[in-house]
mmCIF file of C-alpha atoms in Angstrom:
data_model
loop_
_atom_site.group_PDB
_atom_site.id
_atom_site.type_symbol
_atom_site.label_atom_id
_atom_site.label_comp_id
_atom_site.label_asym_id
_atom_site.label_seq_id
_atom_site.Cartn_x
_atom_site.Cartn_y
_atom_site.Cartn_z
ATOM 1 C CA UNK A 1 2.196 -0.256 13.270
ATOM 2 C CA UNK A 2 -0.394 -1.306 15.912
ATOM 3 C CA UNK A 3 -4.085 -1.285 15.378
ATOM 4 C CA UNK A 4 -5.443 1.543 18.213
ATOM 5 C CA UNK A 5 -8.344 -0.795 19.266
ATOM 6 C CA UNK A 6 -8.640 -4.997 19.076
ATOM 7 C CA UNK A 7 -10.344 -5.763 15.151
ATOM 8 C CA UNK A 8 -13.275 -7.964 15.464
ATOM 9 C CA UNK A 9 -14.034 -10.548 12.921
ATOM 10 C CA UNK A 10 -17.172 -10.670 10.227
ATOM 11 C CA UNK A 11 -18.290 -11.937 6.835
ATOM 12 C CA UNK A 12 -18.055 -9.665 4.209
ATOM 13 C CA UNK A 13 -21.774 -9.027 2.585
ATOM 14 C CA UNK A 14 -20.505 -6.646 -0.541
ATOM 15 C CA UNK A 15 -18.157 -4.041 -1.228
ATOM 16 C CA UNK A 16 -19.936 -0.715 -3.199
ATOM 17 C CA UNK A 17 -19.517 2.693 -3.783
ATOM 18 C CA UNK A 18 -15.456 2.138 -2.976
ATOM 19 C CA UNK A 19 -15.420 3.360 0.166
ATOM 20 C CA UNK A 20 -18.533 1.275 1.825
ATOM 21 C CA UNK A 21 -18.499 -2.492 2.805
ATOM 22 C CA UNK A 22 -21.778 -4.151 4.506
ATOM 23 C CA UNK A 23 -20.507 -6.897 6.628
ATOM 24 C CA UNK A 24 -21.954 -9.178 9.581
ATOM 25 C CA UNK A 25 -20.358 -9.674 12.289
ATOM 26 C CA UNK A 26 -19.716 -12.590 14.147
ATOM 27 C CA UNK A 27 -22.868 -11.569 16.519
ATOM 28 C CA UNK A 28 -25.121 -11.382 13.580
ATOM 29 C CA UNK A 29 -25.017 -7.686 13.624
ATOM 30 C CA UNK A 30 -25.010 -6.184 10.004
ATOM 31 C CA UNK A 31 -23.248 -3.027 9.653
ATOM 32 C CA UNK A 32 -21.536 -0.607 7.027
ATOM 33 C CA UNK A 33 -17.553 -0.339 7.527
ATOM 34 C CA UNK A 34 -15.757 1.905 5.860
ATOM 35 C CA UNK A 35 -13.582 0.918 2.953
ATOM 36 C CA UNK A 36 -10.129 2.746 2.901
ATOM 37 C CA UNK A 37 -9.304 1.385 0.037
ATOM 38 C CA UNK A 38 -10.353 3.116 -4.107
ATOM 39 C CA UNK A 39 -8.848 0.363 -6.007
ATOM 40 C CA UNK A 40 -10.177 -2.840 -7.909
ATOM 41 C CA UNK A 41 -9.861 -5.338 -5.073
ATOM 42 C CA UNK A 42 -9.782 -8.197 -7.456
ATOM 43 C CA UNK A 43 -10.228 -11.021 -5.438
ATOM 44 C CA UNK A 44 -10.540 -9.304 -2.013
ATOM 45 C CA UNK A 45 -14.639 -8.057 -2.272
ATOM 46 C CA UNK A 46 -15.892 -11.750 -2.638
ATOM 47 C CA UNK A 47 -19.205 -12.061 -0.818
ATOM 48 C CA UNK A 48 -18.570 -14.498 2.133
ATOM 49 C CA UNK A 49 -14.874 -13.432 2.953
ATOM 50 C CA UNK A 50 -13.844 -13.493 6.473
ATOM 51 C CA UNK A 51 -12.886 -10.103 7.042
ATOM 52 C CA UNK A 52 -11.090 -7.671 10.806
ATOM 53 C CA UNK A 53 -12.988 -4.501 11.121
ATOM 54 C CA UNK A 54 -11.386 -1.817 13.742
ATOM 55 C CA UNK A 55 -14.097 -0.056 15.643
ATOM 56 C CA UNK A 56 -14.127 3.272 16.902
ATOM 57 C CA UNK A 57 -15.623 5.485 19.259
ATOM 58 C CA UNK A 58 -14.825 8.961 17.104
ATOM 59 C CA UNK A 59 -18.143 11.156 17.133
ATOM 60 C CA UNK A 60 -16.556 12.928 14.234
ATOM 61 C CA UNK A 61 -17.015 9.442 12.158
ATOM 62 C CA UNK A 62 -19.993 8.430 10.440
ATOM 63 C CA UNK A 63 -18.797 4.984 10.278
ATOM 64 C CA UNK A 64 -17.838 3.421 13.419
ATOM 65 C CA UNK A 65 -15.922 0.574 11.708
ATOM 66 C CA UNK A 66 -12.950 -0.061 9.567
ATOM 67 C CA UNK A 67 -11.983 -2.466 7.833
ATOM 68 C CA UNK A 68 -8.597 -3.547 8.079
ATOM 69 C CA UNK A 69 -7.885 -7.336 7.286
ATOM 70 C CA UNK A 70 -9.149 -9.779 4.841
ATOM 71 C CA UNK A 71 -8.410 -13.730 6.413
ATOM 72 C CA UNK A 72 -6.901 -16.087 3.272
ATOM 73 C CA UNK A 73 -6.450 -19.131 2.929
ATOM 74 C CA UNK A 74 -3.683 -21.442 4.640
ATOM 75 C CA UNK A 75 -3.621 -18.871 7.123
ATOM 76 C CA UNK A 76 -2.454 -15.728 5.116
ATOM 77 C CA UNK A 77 -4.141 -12.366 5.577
ATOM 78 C CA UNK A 78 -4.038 -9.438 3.584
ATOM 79 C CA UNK A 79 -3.843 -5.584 4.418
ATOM 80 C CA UNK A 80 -6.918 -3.621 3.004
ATOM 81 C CA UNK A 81 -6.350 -0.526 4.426
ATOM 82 C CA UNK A 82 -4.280 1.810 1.569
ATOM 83 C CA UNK A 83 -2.794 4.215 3.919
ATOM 84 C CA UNK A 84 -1.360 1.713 6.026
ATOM 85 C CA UNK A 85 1.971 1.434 4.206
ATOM 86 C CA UNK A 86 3.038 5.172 4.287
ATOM 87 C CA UNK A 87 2.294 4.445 8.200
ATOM 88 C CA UNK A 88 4.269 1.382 8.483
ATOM 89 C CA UNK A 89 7.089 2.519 6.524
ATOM 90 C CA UNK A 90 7.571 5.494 8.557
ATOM 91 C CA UNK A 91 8.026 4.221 11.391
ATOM 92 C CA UNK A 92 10.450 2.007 9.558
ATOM 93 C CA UNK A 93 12.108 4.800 8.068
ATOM 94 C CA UNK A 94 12.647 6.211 12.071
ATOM 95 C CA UNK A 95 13.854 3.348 13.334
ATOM 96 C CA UNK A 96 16.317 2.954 10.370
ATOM 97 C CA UNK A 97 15.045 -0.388 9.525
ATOM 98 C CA UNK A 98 14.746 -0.045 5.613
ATOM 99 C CA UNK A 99 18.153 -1.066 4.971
ATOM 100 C CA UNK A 100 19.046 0.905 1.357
ATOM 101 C CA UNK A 101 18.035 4.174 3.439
ATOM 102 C CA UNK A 102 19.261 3.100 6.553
ATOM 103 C CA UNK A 103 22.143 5.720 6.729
ATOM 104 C CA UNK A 104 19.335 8.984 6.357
ATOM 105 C CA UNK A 105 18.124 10.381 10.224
ATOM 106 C CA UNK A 106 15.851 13.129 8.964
ATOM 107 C CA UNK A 107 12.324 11.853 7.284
ATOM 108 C CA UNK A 108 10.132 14.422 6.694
ATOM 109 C CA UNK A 109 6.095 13.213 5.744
ATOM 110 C CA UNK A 110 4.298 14.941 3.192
ATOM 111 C CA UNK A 111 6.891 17.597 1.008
ATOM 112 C CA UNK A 112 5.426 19.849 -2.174
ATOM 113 C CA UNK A 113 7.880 18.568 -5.289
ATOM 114 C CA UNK A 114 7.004 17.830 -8.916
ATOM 115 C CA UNK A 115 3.204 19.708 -10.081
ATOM 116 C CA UNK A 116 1.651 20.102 -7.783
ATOM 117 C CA UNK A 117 2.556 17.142 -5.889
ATOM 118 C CA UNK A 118 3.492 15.670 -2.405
ATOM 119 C CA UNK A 119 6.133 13.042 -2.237
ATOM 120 C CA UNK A 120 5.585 10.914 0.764
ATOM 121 C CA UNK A 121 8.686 10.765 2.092
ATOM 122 C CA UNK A 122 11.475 13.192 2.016
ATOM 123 C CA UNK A 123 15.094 11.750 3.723
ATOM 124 C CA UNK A 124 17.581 14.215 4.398
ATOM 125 C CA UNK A 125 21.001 13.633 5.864
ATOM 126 C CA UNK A 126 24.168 15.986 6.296
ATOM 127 C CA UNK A 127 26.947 14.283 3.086
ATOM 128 C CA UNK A 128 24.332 12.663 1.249
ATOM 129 C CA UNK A 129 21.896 13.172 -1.682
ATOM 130 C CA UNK A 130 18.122 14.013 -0.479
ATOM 131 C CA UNK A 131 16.341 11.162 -1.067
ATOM 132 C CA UNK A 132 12.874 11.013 -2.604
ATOM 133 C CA UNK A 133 10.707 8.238 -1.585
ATOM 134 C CA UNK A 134 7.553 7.621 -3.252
ATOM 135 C CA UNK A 135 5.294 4.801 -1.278
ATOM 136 C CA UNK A 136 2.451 2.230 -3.012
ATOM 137 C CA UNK A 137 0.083 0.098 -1.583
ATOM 138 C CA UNK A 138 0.399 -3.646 -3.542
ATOM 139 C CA UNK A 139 -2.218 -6.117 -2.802
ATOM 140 C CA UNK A 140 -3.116 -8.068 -5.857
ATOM 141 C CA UNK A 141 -2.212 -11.416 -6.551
ATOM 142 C CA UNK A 142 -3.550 -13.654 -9.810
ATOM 143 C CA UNK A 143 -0.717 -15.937 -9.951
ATOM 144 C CA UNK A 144 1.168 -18.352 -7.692
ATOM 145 C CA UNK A 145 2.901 -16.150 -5.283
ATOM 146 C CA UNK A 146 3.395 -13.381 -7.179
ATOM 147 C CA UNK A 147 2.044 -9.760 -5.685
ATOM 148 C CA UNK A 148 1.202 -7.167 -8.922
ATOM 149 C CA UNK A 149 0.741 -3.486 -9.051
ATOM 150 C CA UNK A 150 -1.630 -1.642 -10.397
ATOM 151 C CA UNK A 151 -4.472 -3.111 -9.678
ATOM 152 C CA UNK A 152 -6.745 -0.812 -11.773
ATOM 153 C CA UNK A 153 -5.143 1.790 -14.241
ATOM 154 C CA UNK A 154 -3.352 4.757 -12.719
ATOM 155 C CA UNK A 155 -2.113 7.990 -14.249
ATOM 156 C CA UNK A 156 -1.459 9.691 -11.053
ATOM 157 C CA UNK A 157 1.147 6.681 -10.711
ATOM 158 C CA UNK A 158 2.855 6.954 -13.592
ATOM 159 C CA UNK A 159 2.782 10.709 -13.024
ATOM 160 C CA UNK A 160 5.007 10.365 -9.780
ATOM 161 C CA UNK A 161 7.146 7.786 -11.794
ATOM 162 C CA UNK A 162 8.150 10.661 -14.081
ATOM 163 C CA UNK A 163 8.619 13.430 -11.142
ATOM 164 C CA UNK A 164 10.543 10.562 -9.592
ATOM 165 C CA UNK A 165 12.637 10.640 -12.523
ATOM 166 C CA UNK A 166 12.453 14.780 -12.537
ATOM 167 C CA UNK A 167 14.056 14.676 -9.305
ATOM 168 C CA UNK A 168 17.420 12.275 -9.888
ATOM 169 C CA UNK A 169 17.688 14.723 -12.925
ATOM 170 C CA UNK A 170 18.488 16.934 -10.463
ATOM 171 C CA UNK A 171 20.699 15.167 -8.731
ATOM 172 C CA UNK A 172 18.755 14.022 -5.713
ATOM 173 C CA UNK A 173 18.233 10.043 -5.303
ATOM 174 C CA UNK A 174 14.580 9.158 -6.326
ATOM 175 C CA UNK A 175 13.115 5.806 -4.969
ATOM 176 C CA UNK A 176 9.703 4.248 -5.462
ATOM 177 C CA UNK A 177 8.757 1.717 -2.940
ATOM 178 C CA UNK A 178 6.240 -0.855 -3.291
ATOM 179 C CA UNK A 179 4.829 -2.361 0.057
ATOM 180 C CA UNK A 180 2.843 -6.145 -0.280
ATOM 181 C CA UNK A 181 0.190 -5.595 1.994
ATOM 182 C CA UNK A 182 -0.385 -9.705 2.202
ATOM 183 C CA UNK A 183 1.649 -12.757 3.084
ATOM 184 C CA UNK A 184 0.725 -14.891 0.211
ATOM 185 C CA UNK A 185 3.404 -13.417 -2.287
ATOM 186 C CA UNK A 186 7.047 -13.509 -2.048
ATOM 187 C CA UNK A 187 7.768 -12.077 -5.647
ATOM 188 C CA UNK A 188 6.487 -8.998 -7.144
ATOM 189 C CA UNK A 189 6.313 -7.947 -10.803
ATOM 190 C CA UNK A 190 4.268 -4.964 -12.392
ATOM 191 C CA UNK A 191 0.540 -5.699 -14.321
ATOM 192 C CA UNK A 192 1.334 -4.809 -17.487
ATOM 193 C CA UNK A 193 -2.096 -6.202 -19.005
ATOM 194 C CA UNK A 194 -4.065 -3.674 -17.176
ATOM 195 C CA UNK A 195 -2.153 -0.722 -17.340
ATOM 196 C CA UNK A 196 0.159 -0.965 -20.026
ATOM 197 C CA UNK A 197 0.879 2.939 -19.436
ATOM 198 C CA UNK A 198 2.088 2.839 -16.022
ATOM 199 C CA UNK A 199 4.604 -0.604 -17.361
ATOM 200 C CA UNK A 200 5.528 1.782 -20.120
ATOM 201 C CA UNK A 201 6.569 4.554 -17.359
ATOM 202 C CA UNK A 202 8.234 1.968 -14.990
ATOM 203 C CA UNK A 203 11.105 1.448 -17.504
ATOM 204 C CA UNK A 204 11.358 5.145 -18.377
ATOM 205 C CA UNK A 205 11.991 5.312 -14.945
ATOM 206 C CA UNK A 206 14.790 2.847 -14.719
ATOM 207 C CA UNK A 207 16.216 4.515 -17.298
ATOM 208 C CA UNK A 208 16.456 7.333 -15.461
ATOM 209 C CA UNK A 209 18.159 5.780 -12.642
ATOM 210 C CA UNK A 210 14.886 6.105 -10.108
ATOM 211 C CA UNK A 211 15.662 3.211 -8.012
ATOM 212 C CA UNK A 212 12.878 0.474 -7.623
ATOM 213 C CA UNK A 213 12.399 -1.563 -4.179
ATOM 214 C CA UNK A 214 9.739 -4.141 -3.002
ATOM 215 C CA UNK A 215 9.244 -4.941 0.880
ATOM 216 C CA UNK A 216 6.463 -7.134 2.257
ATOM 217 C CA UNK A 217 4.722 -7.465 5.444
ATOM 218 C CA UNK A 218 4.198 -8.901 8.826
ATOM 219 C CA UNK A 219 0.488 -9.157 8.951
ATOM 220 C CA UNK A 220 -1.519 -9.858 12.142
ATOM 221 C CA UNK A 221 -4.563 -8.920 13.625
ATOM 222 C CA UNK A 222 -2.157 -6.473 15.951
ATOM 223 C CA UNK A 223 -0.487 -4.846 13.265
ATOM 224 C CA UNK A 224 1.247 -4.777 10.655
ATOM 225 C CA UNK A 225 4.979 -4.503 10.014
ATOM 226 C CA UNK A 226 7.515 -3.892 7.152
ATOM 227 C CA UNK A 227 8.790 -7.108 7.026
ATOM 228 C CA UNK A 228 11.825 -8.597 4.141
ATOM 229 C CA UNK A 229 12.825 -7.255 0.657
ATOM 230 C CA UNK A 230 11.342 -8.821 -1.968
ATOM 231 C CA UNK A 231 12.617 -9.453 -5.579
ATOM 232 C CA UNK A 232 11.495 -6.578 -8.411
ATOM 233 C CA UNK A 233 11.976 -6.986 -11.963
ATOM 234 C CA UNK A 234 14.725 -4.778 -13.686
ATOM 235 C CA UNK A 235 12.259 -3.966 -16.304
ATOM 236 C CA UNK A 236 8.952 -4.938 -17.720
ATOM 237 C CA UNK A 237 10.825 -8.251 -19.621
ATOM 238 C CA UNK A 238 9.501 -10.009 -16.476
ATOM 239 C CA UNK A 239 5.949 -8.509 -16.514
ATOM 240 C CA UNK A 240 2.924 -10.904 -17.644
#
């Protein structure tokens, strides 16, 4: 997935309101970016941070920047943008390049399943189960290089961890697929200490046979790419 227009660079003021980030740009200029992004952020909103906003030229927008990139240290970056996964793995899932759903050539965005729900990803192929494919956005990291998920507590995730399960009940195959939106981590486990719930509903869904898988990413300030699978835990054992 390519950025439409070239990100320019700027130091992060503060982060408020979720959505809303003042920054300055390299020209001095302070403006108001727009955050796509309702989560915790721990250690991505720190006053100072070198930060790639994508402008735009959309009348329709209020905002005519936003923010994509966050700059780390030793030359990592990290993805801030939460939609940017279900982009980047659907174009992976097109080009066939997720390799435990490599053999599906139908991917349909966006399908009513569960209550009142919307799995992202529906794969379809003629001999095969449907397959289910539920897509999150991982970009915390507390310790060494280990990426965590959630980052703030979630019921609506643990609520498509059980209509996950709902579906392989069913008989269809049911996947949930976390994307590391930063290339600072090359392990991933779950954050049991802040959402002990959503831990709790990770193993039920094991249990049920929902199948768990962890990719990271190719992060520059082009794009960004699905990159290599990365190791999940089999169950919360593993989880701090």
């Amino acid at each position: 997935m390519r950025f439409q227009t070239p990100l320019v660079p700027g130091r992060l003021i503060r982060r408020y309101k979720r959505f809303l980030a003042d920054v300055e740009l390299d020209s001095g200029e302070v403006i108001t970016a727009h955050c796509a992004n309702p989560g915790a952020m721990l250690g991505l909103k720190d006053e100072g941070l070198r930060v790639w906003l994508e402008p735009n030229d959309d009348p329709k927008r209020k905002l005519k920047y936003g923010w994509r990139l966050a700059e780390l240290p030793g030359g990592h970056w990290a993805g801030i943008d939460t939609a940017v996964p279900n982009r980047v793995v659907r174009e992976a899932l097109l080009a066939r390049a997720v390799p435990a759903l490599a053999a599906y050539g139908t991917v349909r965005p966006e399908v009513k399943y569960g209550q009142k729900s919307r799995v992202d990803f529906l794969l379809s192929e003629p001999g095969l189960p449907d397959a289910y494919v539920e897509v999150k956005n991982v970009h915390l990291r507390r310790d060494g290089d280990w990426a965590e998920f959630p980052d703030s507590v979630t019921t609506r995730g643990a609520r498509h961890l059980q209509e996950l399960s709902d579906m392989v009940a069913q008989g269809h195959r049911a996947v949930m697929l976390y994307v590391v939106q930063r290339t600072d981590c090359t392990r991933f486990r779950l954050a049991g200490d802040i959402d002990p719930a959503y831990a709790a509903a990770f193993d039920r869904a094991i249990a049920a046979g929902v199948e768990m898988m962890c990719h990271g990413c190719t992060i520059s300030q082009d794009g960004v790419i699905l990159a290599e699978n990365l190791p999940i835990p089999a169950a919360t054992a593993e989880v701090i």
